[in-house]
Short mmCIF file of C-alpha atoms in Angstrom, two decimals:
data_model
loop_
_atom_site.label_atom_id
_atom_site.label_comp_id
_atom_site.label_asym_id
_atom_site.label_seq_id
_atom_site.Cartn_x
_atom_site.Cartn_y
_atom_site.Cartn_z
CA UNK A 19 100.25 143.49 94.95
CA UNK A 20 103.16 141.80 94.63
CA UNK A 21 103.61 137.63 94.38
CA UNK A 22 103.19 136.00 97.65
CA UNK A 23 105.98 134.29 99.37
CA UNK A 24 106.04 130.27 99.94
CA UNK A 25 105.59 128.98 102.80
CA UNK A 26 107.72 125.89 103.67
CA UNK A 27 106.58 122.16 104.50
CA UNK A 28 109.09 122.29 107.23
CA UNK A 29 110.31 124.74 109.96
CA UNK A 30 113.43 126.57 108.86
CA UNK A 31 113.19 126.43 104.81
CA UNK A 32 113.99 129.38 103.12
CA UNK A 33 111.13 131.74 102.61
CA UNK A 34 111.43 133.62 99.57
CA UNK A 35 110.24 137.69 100.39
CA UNK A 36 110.30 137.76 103.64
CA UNK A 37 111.90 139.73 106.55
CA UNK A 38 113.96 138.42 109.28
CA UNK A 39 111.09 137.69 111.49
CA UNK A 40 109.46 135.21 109.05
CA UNK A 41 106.87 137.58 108.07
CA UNK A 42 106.16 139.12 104.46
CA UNK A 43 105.13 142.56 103.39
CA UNK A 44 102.50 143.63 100.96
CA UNK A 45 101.97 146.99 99.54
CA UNK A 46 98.39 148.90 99.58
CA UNK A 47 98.82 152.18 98.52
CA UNK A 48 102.22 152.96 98.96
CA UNK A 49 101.98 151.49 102.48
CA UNK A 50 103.65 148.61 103.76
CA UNK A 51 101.68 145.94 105.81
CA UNK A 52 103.34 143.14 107.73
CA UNK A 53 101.93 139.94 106.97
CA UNK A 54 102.56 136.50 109.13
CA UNK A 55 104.03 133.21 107.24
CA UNK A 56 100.88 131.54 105.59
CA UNK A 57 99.15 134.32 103.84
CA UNK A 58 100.16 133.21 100.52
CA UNK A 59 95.74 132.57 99.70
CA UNK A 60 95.50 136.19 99.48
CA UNK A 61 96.92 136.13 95.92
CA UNK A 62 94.27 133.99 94.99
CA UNK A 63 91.29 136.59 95.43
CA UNK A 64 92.17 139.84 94.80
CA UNK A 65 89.27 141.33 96.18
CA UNK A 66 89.25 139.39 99.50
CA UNK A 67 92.94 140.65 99.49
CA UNK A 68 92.34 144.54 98.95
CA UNK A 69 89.85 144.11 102.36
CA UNK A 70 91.99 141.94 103.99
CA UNK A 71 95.38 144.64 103.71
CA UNK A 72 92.82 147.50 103.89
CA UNK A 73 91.81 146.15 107.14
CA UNK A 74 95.57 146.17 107.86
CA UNK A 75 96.45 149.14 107.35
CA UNK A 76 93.38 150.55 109.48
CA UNK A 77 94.53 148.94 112.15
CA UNK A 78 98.36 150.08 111.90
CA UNK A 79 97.16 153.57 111.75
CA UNK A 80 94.79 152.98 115.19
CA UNK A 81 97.51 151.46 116.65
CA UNK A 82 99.76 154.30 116.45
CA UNK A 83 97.49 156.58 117.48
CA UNK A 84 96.41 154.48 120.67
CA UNK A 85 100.11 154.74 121.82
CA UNK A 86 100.55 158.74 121.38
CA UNK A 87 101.02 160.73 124.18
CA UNK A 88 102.07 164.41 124.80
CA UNK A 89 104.41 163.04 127.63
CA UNK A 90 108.10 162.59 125.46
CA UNK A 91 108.74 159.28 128.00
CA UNK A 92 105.44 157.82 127.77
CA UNK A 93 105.40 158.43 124.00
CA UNK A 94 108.80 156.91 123.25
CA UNK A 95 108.42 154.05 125.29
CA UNK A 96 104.85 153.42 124.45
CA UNK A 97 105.38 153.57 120.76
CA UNK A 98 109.14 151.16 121.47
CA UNK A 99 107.71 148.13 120.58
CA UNK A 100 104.87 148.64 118.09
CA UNK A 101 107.92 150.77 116.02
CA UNK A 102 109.52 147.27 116.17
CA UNK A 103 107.21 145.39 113.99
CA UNK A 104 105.70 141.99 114.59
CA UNK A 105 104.17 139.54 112.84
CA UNK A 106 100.02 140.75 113.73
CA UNK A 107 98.80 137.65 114.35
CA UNK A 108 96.02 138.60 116.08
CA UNK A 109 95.00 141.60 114.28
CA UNK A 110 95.04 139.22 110.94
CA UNK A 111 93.18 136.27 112.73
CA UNK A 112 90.37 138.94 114.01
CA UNK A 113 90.02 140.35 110.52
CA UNK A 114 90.12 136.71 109.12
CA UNK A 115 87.42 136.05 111.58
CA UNK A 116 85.06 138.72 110.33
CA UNK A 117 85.38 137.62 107.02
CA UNK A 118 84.27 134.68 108.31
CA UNK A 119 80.89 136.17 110.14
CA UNK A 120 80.05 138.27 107.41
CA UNK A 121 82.32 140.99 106.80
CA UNK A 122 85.10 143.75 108.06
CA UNK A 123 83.50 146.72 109.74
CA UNK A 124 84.63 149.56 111.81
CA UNK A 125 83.97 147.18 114.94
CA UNK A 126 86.21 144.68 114.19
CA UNK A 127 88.83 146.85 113.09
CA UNK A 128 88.35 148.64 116.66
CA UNK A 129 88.43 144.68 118.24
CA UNK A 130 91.85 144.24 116.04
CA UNK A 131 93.25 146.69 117.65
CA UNK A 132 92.26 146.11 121.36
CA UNK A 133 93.87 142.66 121.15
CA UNK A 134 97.17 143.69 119.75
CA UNK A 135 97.40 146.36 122.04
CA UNK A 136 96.71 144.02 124.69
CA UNK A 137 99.04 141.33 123.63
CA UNK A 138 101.91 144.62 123.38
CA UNK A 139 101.27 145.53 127.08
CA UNK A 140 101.66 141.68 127.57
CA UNK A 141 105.34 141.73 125.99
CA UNK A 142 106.21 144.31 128.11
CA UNK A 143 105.74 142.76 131.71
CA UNK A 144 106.96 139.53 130.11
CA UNK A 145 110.45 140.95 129.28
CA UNK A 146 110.53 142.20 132.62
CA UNK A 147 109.51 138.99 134.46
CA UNK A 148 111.70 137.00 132.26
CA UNK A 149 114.59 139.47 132.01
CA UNK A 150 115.00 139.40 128.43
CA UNK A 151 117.29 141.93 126.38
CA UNK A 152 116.16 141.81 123.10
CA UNK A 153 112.35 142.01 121.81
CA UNK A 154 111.70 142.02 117.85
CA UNK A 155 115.59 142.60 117.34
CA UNK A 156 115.33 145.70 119.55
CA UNK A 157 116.65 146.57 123.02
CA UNK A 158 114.09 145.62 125.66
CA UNK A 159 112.00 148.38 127.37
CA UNK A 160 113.36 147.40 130.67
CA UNK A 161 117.24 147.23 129.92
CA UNK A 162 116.75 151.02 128.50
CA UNK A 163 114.11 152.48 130.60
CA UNK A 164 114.12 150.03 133.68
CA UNK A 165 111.53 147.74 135.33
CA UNK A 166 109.60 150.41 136.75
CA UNK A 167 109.00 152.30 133.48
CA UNK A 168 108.78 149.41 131.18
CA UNK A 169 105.66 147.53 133.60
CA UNK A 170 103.88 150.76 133.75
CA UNK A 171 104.33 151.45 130.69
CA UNK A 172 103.05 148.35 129.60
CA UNK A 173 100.08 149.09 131.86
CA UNK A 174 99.33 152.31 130.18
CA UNK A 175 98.65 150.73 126.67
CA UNK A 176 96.41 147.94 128.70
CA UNK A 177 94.36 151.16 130.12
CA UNK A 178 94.00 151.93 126.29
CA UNK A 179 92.90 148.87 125.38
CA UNK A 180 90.55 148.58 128.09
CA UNK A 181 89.06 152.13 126.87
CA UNK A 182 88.75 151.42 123.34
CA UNK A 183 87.23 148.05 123.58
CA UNK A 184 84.65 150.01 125.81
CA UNK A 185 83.69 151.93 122.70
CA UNK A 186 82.48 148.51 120.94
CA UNK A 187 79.70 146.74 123.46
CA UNK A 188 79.01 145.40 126.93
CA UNK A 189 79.63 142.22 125.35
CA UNK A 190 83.05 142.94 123.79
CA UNK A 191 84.25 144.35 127.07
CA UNK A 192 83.44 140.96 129.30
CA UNK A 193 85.23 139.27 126.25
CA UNK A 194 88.41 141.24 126.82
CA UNK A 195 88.32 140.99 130.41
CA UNK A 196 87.57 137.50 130.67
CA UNK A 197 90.77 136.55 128.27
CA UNK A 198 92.85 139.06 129.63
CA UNK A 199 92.22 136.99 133.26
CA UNK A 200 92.79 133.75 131.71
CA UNK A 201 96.18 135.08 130.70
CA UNK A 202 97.25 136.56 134.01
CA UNK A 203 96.61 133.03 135.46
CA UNK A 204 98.04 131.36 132.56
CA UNK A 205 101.23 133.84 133.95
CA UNK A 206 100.95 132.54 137.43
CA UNK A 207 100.50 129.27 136.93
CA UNK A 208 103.58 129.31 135.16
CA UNK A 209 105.19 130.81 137.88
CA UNK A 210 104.03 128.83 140.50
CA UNK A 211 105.01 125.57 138.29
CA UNK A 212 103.30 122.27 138.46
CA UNK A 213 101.35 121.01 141.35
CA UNK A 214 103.07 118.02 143.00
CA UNK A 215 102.38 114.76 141.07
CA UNK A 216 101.34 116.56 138.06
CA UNK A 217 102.29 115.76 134.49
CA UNK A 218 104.43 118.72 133.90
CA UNK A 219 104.02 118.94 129.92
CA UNK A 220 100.28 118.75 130.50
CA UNK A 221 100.65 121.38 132.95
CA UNK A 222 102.71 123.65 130.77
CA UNK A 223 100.01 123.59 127.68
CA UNK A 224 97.42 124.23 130.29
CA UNK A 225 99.53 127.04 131.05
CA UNK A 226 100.30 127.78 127.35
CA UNK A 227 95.84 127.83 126.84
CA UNK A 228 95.67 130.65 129.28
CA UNK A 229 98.74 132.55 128.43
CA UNK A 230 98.20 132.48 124.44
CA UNK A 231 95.32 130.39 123.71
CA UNK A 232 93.19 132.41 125.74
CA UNK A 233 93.73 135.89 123.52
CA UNK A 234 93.94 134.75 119.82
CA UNK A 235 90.75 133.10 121.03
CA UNK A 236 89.47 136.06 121.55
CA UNK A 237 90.25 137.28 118.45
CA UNK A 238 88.20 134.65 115.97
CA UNK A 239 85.23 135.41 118.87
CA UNK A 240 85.53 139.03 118.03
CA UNK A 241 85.56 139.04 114.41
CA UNK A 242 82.66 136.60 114.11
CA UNK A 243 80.64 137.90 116.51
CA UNK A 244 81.17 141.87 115.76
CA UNK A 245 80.25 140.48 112.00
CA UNK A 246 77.37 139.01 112.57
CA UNK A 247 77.81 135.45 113.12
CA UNK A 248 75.94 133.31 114.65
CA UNK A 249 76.75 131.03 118.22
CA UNK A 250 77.45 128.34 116.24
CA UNK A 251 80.17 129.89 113.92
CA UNK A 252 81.28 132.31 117.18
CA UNK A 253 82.50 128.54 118.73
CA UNK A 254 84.19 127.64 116.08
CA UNK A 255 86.53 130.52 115.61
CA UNK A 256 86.77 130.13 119.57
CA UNK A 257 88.11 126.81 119.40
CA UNK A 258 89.86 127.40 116.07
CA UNK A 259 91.84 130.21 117.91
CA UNK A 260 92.50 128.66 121.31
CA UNK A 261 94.26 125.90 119.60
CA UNK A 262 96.33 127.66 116.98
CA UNK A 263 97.22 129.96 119.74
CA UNK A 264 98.92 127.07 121.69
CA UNK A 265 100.59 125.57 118.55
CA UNK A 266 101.83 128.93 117.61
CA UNK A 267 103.35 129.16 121.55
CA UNK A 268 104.73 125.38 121.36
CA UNK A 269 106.60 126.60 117.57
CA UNK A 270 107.72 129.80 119.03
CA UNK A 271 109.56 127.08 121.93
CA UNK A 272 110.82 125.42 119.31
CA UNK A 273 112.43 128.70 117.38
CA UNK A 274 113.63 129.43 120.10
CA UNK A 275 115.81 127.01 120.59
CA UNK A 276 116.44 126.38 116.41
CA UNK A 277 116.66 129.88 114.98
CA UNK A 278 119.49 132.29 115.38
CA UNK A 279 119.01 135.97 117.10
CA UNK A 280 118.85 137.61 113.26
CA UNK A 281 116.08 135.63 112.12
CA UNK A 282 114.02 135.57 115.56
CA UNK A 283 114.76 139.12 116.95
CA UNK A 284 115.43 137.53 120.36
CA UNK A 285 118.38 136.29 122.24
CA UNK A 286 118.23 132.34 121.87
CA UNK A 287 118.04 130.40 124.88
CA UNK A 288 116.96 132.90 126.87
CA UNK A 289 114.34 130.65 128.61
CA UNK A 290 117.02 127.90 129.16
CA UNK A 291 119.17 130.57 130.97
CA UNK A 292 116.29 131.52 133.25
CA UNK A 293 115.29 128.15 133.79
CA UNK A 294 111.61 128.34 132.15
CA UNK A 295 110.30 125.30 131.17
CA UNK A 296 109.47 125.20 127.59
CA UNK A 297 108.19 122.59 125.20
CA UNK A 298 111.75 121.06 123.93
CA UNK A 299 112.71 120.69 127.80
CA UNK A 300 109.75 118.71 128.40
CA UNK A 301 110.13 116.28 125.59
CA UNK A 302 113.56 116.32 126.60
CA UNK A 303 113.12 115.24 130.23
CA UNK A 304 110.50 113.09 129.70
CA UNK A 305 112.67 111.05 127.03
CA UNK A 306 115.76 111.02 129.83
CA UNK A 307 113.16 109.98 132.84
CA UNK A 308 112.22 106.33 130.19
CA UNK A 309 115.84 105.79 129.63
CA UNK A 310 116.84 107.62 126.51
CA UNK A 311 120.69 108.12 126.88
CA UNK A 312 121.59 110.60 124.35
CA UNK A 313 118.66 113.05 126.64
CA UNK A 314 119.89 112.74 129.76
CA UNK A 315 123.53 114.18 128.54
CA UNK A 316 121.91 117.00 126.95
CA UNK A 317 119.51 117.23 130.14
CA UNK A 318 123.04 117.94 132.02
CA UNK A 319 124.04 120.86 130.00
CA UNK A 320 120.41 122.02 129.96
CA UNK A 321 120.32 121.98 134.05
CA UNK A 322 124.01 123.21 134.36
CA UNK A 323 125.44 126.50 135.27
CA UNK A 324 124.72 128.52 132.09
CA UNK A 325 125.24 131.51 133.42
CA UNK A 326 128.17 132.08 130.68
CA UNK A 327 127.44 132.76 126.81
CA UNK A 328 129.52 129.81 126.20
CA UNK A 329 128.04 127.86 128.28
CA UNK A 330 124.54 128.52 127.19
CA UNK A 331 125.58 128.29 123.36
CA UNK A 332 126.89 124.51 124.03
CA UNK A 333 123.67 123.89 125.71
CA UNK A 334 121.05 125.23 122.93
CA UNK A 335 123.24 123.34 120.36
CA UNK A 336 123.32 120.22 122.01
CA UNK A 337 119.39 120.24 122.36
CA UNK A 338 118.96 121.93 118.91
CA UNK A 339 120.43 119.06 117.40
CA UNK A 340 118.68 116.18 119.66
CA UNK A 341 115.45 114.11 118.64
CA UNK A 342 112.93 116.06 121.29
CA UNK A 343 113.19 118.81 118.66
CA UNK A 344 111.33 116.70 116.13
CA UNK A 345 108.77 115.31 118.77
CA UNK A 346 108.20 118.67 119.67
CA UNK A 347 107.61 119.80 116.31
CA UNK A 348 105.12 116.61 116.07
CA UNK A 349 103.66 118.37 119.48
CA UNK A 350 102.99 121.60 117.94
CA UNK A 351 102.13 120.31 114.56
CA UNK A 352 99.16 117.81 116.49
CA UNK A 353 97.25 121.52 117.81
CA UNK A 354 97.33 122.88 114.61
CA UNK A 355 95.89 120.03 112.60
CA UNK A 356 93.18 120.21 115.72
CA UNK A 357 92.43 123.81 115.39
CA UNK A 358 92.10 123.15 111.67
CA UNK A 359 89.76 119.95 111.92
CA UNK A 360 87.42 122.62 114.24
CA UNK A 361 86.87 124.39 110.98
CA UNK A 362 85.26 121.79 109.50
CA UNK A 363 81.67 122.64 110.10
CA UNK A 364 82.31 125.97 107.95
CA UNK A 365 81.20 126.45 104.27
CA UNK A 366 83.95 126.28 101.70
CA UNK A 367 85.26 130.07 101.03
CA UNK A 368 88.37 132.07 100.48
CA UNK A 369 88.19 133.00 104.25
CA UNK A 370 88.10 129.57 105.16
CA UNK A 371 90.84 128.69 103.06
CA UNK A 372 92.77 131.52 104.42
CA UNK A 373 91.93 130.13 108.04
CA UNK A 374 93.77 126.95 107.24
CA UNK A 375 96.79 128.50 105.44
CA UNK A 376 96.72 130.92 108.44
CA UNK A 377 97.00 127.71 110.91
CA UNK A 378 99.81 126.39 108.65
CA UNK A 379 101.63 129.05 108.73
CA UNK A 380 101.94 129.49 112.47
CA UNK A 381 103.89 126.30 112.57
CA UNK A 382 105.73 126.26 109.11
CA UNK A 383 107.96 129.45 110.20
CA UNK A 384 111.14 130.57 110.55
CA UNK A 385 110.45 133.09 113.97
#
């Protein structure tokens, strides 16, 4: 196994070994596992490593084999995505989680899968809804199939999910369901936008809980539980993951607007074009609306026309380089030292360890 890569103290330093998306990759028998930023602990154990990439690699293999389909359409456009990569947060998280309870078994590999596959049909309606090009530095299923085949497409790997976490218990099953509904109205709450008189930044991390919170939460409830754990240690991975799934959400904002298209895999300032409101927005209109000058002159680029690339590149710049980027990197930075505090209760361990690199690493990344 080779060195790990460090992880930087702030967002944007140079990672040393990893790929475009932020990520690193670690070899287990000739096999190349995606890793997300913060995974550095695993070259402290060697042994908690081997299970950890073993796990992995299990999982990549179910994965394919979840999107495969006799049908040439479905199995191209089923398989676009996953082909693309990703960072695996949740699969890591789940197997991180089972650690955690008491151990990887062929449950939580099974649970690893279900919420990956769930998160991928996810991506799919949200490129459509949000009419985004590029995905993971690849053409978006819509712009190459069209919104018809890209949201039932996305649907199909849902129906697999839904099937395979069928497999694991009556339990697991209510689990999936009951996330997968908190992100759906995470989605339309979203949509439908604040209600009149609401704070909208405490709106949009409401929003943000069900959306992404609500899943990786899932995923430290599935590997404890399908390990073994008891209620206590179930809440705490819970909690853990419902927080670090926000902060992860509120960085990605931020990358957004910071990183360029190579390093992310997705056209910056896409969400400013469409007119989503995301974290740096906030911060920004809230600093314009108590009198902060230098906001309310990016706030007029940010609400202009930027229906042009040119336009849209002045606008990302100006906010890239204004102060609500560092308050919303305080933001972000404030739910992961949260999700980390949850942890407390734990015993001291390599998994535990891992869990707070892990929460580290969501924030201290490049995409």
């Amino acid at each position: 196994m080779t060195d790990s890569s460090s992880i930087s103290q702030r967002p944007g330093d140079t990672h040393a070994s990893t790929g475009g998306s932020g990520h690193a990759a670690r070899e287990l028998n000739g096999a190349q596992v995606a890793l997300p930023a913060g995974m550095e602990v695993l070259t402290t154990d060697p042994e908690f490593a081997r299970r950890i990439l073993a796990g992995l690699e299990q999982i990549e293999t179910r994965l394919a084999q979840q999107v495969e389909s006799s049908d040439p359409l479905i199995q191209v456009t089923a398989s676009h995505l996953l082909n693309a990569g990703g960072k695996r947060v949740r699969p890591v998280l789940t197997l991180l989680a089972g650690e955690i309870g008491g151990g990887i078994n062929d449950d939580v590999i099974n649970a690893a899968v279900v919420v990956e596959l769930t998160h991928l049909a996810s991506l799919y309606h949200d490129d459509v809804m949000d009419s985004a090009p590029v995905r993971r530095g690849v053409d978006t299923a819509h712009t190459v199939w069209g919104n018809n085949v890209a949201i039932l497409t996305g649907d199909l790997i849902f129906a697999r999910a839904s099937s395979l976490v069928a497999t694991i218990s009556r339990r697991a099953y209510q689990i999936q369901a009951q996330a997968f509904e908190r992100l759906v109205v995470g989605q339309l709450q979203e949509t439908s936008g604040p209600p009149e008189g609401a704070d909208a930044l405490e709106h949009y991390l409401q929003v943000l809980a069900g959306k992404t919170g609500s899943l990786i939460a899932a995923c430290g409830l599935f590997g404890s539980m399908l390990a073994g754990a008891s209620p206590e240690v179930e809440q705490i991975m819970e909690t853990y993951g419902e927080k670090l799934g926000v902060a992860f959400q509120l960085a990605d904002d931020v990358i957004d607007i910071t990183s360029t298209s190579e390093t992310s895999g997705k056209t910056r300032g896409t969400d400013l074009r469409e007119g989503i409101p995301t974290l740096p927005v906030l911060v920004l209109r809230r600093m314009a609306a108590q009198g902060d000058s230098s906001a309310v002159k990016v706030l007029e680029l940010v609400d202009g026309d930027l229906s042009s690339d040119e336009a849209l590149a002045q606008a990302v710049t100006a906010l890239s380089h204004h102060a609500a980027i560092q308050q919303s990197w305080a933001v972000a930075e404030s739910w992961v030292a949260e999700a980390e505090a949850a942890l407390e209760p734990l015993p001291e361990s390599t998994a535990k360890s891992a869990l707070h690199s892990f929460a580290r690493g969501m924030v201290h990344r490049r995409a």
